[in-house]
């Protein structure tokens, strides 16, 4: 499931293909994905020029001329694939296709169909139901230790779960929460409201660093972003704990009695990966 860095990478890839370009054809091959496409979705986009492609949390925000916004979410399995015009028939999971005036084709492929594409007016963007309740952007300078401390104050839930709450901070998912907690040495099991100011400051720094490194890795994959398959957003990234059950820990602790490598536990039905020695 794509998290903030993957969505940022997709947004940057789409920006290169779309900004300043006009959609000459938009084709929807089904009535919707997670929810129906808006009425006249394709007709409202066709003929319009894209001004800017950005991101809010895990949503793609595509600004078009005339104050129209296309909001997108990749769901569980959505992928944006860039290609040239093709003569081959679309695949069975190729649900939406955008063609620009430069004959660049972007195809939304989504086998599980939890993705989402909708339209709104720029004036209504901040209050849109999908965005209105979201917390701060973690890479925004306004997201600092004071802001996170206020959001965590009094919370008896584990810090792991609190960071997955999109109202606390927007865009983090299971992978980057695990990586951030490992980086700053805070146990995922700690009560969110019991972290010290110093721990919260380290956590904020860790979140920003982990995301920035992942975006940089995505950016380097974008340099050749028309990969053989043209797919945007997924890239090779070396995680320190995520998915590394039983593997050696890269913290300062190997050899310490409590460091048995990376362990996996389940919190609120989701896997958590951490080192019980490094993270206290
Ligand atoms: Zn360790």
Coordinates of C-alpha atoms and ligand atoms in Angstrom, one line a residue:
X1 CA 0.0 0.0 0.0
X2 CA 1.6 3.3 -1.0
X3 CA 2.5 5.7 1.7
X4 CA 3.6 9.4 1.6
X5 CA 7.0 8.8 -0.2
X6 CA 5.4 6.6 -2.9
X7 CA 2.6 9.1 -3.5
X8 CA 5.1 11.9 -3.6
X9 CA 7.1 10.0 -6.2
X10 CA 4.0 9.4 -8.3
X11 CA 3.0 13.1 -8.0
X12 CA 6.5 14.1 -9.2
X13 CA 6.3 11.6 -12.1
X14 CA 2.9 12.8 -13.1
X15 CA 4.0 16.4 -12.8
X16 CA 6.7 15.8 -15.5
X17 CA 4.1 14.2 -17.8
X18 CA 1.2 16.5 -17.1
X19 CA 2.1 20.0 -16.0
X20 CA 1.4 22.5 -18.8
X21 CA -0.1 19.8 -20.9
X22 CA -3.7 19.5 -22.0
X23 CA -5.8 16.3 -21.7
X24 CA -7.0 15.5 -25.2
X25 CA -8.7 12.2 -24.2
X26 CA -9.8 10.7 -20.9
X27 CA -11.3 7.2 -20.9
X28 CA -13.0 5.5 -18.0
X29 CA -13.5 1.8 -18.6
X30 CA -15.8 1.3 -15.6
X31 CA -18.3 3.4 -13.6
X32 CA -15.9 3.8 -10.6
X33 CA -13.4 2.2 -8.3
X34 CA -13.9 2.5 -4.5
X35 CA -16.7 5.0 -5.3
X36 CA -18.3 6.0 -8.6
X37 CA -16.5 8.5 -10.8
X38 CA -18.3 11.9 -10.7
X39 CA -20.8 12.5 -13.5
X40 CA -19.1 13.8 -16.7
X41 CA -15.7 13.0 -15.1
X42 CA -14.0 12.4 -18.5
X43 CA -15.9 15.3 -20.2
X44 CA -14.9 17.8 -17.5
X45 CA -11.2 16.8 -17.8
X46 CA -11.0 16.6 -21.5
X47 CA -9.6 19.8 -23.1
X48 CA -8.3 21.1 -19.9
X49 CA -4.7 22.0 -19.1
X50 CA -3.0 20.7 -16.0
X51 CA -1.5 23.5 -13.9
X52 CA 0.1 21.6 -11.1
X53 CA 0.4 18.1 -9.7
X54 CA 0.9 17.9 -5.9
X55 CA 0.1 15.8 -2.9
X56 CA -1.7 16.1 0.4
X57 CA -1.2 13.1 2.8
X58 CA -1.6 10.1 0.5
X59 CA -3.8 11.9 -2.0
X60 CA -2.7 13.1 -5.4
X61 CA -4.0 16.7 -6.0
X62 CA -4.1 17.7 -9.7
X63 CA -4.9 21.3 -10.3
X64 CA -6.4 22.1 -13.7
X65 CA -7.3 25.4 -15.4
X66 CA -10.5 27.0 -14.3
X67 CA -10.1 26.0 -10.7
X68 CA -10.9 22.3 -11.2
X69 CA -9.1 19.8 -9.0
X70 CA -8.8 16.0 -9.6
X71 CA -8.2 14.2 -6.3
X72 CA -6.7 10.7 -6.5
X73 CA -5.9 7.9 -4.1
X74 CA -4.1 4.7 -5.1
X75 CA -5.9 2.6 -2.6
X76 CA -4.3 -0.8 -2.0
X77 CA -3.0 -1.7 -5.4
X78 CA -3.4 1.3 -7.7
X79 CA -0.5 2.2 -10.1
X80 CA 0.0 5.0 -12.5
X81 CA 1.8 3.8 -15.6
X82 CA 3.3 6.2 -18.3
X83 CA 3.5 5.1 -21.9
X84 CA 3.2 6.3 -25.4
X85 CA 0.2 5.7 -27.5
X86 CA -0.4 2.0 -27.9
X87 CA -2.0 -0.3 -30.4
X88 CA -2.4 -3.1 -27.8
X89 CA -5.8 -3.5 -26.1
X90 CA -6.0 -2.4 -22.5
X91 CA -5.4 -4.9 -19.7
X92 CA -8.3 -6.0 -17.6
X93 CA -7.2 -3.8 -14.7
X94 CA -6.5 -0.7 -16.7
X95 CA -9.5 1.3 -15.6
X96 CA -8.7 4.9 -16.6
X97 CA -6.5 6.4 -19.3
X98 CA -5.4 10.0 -19.7
X99 CA -3.9 11.1 -23.1
X100 CA -2.1 14.5 -23.3
X101 CA -1.6 16.8 -26.2
X102 CA 2.0 15.3 -26.4
X103 CA 0.6 11.8 -26.9
X104 CA 1.7 10.7 -23.4
X105 CA -0.6 8.1 -22.0
X106 CA -1.1 7.6 -18.2
X107 CA -3.0 4.5 -17.3
X108 CA -4.5 3.9 -13.8
X109 CA -4.2 0.2 -13.2
X110 CA -5.8 -1.1 -10.1
X111 CA -6.5 -4.9 -9.7
X112 CA -8.2 -4.5 -6.3
X113 CA -10.1 -1.3 -7.2
X114 CA -9.8 0.4 -3.8
X115 CA -8.4 3.5 -5.6
X116 CA -10.3 6.7 -6.0
X117 CA -10.6 9.5 -8.5
X118 CA -12.9 12.4 -7.9
X119 CA -13.3 16.1 -8.8
X120 CA -13.8 19.2 -6.8
X121 CA -13.4 23.0 -7.0
X122 CA -10.2 24.6 -5.8
X123 CA -12.2 26.7 -3.4
X124 CA -13.7 23.6 -1.7
X125 CA -10.4 21.6 -1.5
X126 CA -9.5 22.2 2.1
X127 CA -13.0 21.5 3.3
X128 CA -13.4 18.4 1.1
X129 CA -14.5 15.4 3.3
X130 CA -11.5 13.4 2.3
X131 CA -9.0 16.1 3.4
X132 CA -10.8 18.1 6.1
X133 CA -9.9 15.9 9.1
X134 CA -6.2 15.3 8.1
X135 CA -3.4 16.3 10.5
X136 CA -0.3 18.3 9.5
X137 CA 2.0 17.3 6.7
X138 CA 5.0 15.6 8.4
X139 CA 7.6 17.4 6.1
X140 CA 6.0 20.8 6.7
X141 CA 8.2 22.9 9.0
X142 CA 5.0 23.7 11.0
X143 CA 5.0 20.0 12.1
X144 CA 7.4 20.2 15.0
X145 CA 7.8 18.7 18.5
X146 CA 5.3 21.2 20.0
X147 CA 2.6 20.2 17.5
X148 CA 3.1 16.5 17.9
X149 CA 3.2 16.8 21.7
X150 CA -0.1 18.6 21.7
X151 CA -1.6 15.9 19.4
X152 CA -0.3 13.0 21.7
X153 CA -1.2 14.6 25.0
X154 CA -3.3 12.4 27.1
X155 CA -3.4 9.6 24.6
X156 CA -3.3 6.1 26.2
X157 CA -3.0 4.3 22.8
X158 CA 0.4 2.9 21.8
X159 CA 2.6 5.4 19.9
X160 CA 2.6 3.0 17.0
X161 CA -1.2 3.3 16.6
X162 CA -1.2 7.1 17.4
X163 CA 1.1 7.7 14.5
X164 CA -1.1 5.8 12.1
X165 CA -4.0 8.1 13.0
X166 CA -4.2 10.5 10.0
X167 CA -5.6 13.2 12.3
X168 CA -2.3 13.2 14.3
X169 CA 0.0 13.4 11.3
X170 CA -1.0 12.8 7.7
X171 CA 0.5 10.4 5.3
X172 CA 2.3 7.9 7.5
X173 CA 1.5 4.2 7.2
X174 CA 2.7 1.0 8.7
X175 CA 6.1 1.0 7.0
X176 CA 7.3 4.5 7.8
X177 CA 5.9 4.5 11.4
X178 CA 8.0 1.3 12.1
X179 CA 11.0 2.8 10.5
X180 CA 10.7 6.2 12.4
X181 CA 10.3 4.5 15.8
X182 CA 13.3 2.4 15.2
X183 CA 15.4 5.4 14.1
X184 CA 14.6 7.3 17.3
X185 CA 14.8 4.3 19.6
X186 CA 11.2 4.6 21.0
X187 CA 9.3 1.4 21.6
X188 CA 6.1 1.0 19.5
X189 CA 4.4 -0.2 22.7
X190 CA 4.8 3.0 24.7
X191 CA 1.7 5.0 25.6
X192 CA 1.6 7.9 23.2
X193 CA 0.8 10.3 26.0
X194 CA 3.8 9.2 28.1
X195 CA 6.6 10.2 25.7
X196 CA 9.0 12.8 27.1
X197 CA 9.5 16.1 25.3
X198 CA 13.0 14.9 24.3
X199 CA 11.6 11.6 22.9
X200 CA 9.0 13.5 20.9
X201 CA 11.6 15.8 19.5
X202 CA 13.7 12.8 18.4
X203 CA 10.6 11.2 16.9
X204 CA 9.7 14.3 14.8
X205 CA 13.3 14.4 13.5
X206 CA 13.2 10.7 12.7
X207 CA 9.9 10.9 10.9
X208 CA 11.2 13.8 8.7
X209 CA 14.5 12.0 8.0
X210 CA 13.0 8.7 7.1
X211 CA 10.5 10.3 4.8
X212 CA 13.0 12.5 3.2
X213 CA 15.4 9.6 2.5
X214 CA 12.5 7.5 1.0
X215 CA 11.5 10.4 -1.2
X216 CA 15.1 10.8 -2.3
X217 CA 15.2 7.1 -3.2
X218 CA 12.0 7.5 -5.1
X219 CA 13.4 10.6 -6.9
X220 CA 16.5 8.6 -8.0
X221 CA 14.2 5.9 -9.4
X222 CA 12.3 8.7 -11.2
X223 CA 15.3 9.9 -13.1
X224 CA 14.7 7.0 -15.3
X225 CA 11.0 7.1 -14.5
X226 CA 9.9 5.7 -17.7
X227 CA 11.2 2.4 -16.6
X228 CA 10.6 -0.5 -19.0
X229 CA 7.1 -0.8 -17.5
X230 CA 6.6 2.9 -17.1
X231 CA 5.4 2.5 -13.6
X232 CA 5.6 5.3 -11.1
X233 CA 6.0 5.3 -7.4
X234 CA 7.4 2.0 -6.3
X235 CA 11.1 1.8 -5.8
X236 CA 13.8 -0.2 -4.2
X237 CA 14.3 1.0 -0.6
X238 CA 16.2 -0.6 2.1
X239 CA 14.1 -0.8 5.3
X240 CA 15.8 -1.1 8.6
X241 CA 13.0 -3.1 10.4
X242 CA 10.0 -3.3 8.1
X243 CA 9.5 -6.9 6.9
X244 CA 12.8 -8.0 8.5
X245 CA 11.6 -10.4 11.1
X246 CA 14.5 -12.5 12.5
X247 CA 17.2 -10.5 10.6
X248 CA 20.0 -8.8 12.4
X249 CA 19.4 -5.4 13.8
X250 CA 21.3 -2.5 12.4
X251 CA 21.0 -0.4 15.6
X252 CA 24.0 0.1 17.9
X253 CA 22.8 -2.9 19.9
X254 CA 23.8 -6.2 18.2
X255 CA 25.6 -8.3 20.8
X256 CA 23.6 -6.6 23.6
X257 CA 21.7 -9.2 25.6
X258 CA 18.3 -7.9 24.6
X259 CA 19.0 -7.6 20.9
X260 CA 17.8 -10.8 19.3
X261 CA 17.4 -9.0 15.9
X262 CA 14.2 -7.6 14.5
X263 CA 11.0 -9.1 15.9
X264 CA 7.4 -8.9 14.7
X265 CA 4.4 -8.3 16.9
X266 CA 0.8 -7.5 16.1
X267 CA -0.8 -4.2 17.2
X268 CA -4.4 -3.3 16.4
X269 CA -4.3 -6.1 13.8
X270 CA -1.2 -4.7 12.0
X271 CA 2.3 -6.0 12.0
X272 CA 4.9 -4.0 14.0
X273 CA 8.6 -4.6 13.4
X274 CA 11.1 -3.4 16.0
X275 CA 14.1 -4.2 18.2
X276 CA 13.3 -4.7 21.8
X277 CA 16.8 -3.7 22.9
X278 CA 17.2 -0.5 20.9
X279 CA 13.6 0.7 21.3
X280 CA 12.6 1.3 24.9
Ligands
LIG1 ZN1 18.9 -4.3 18.2

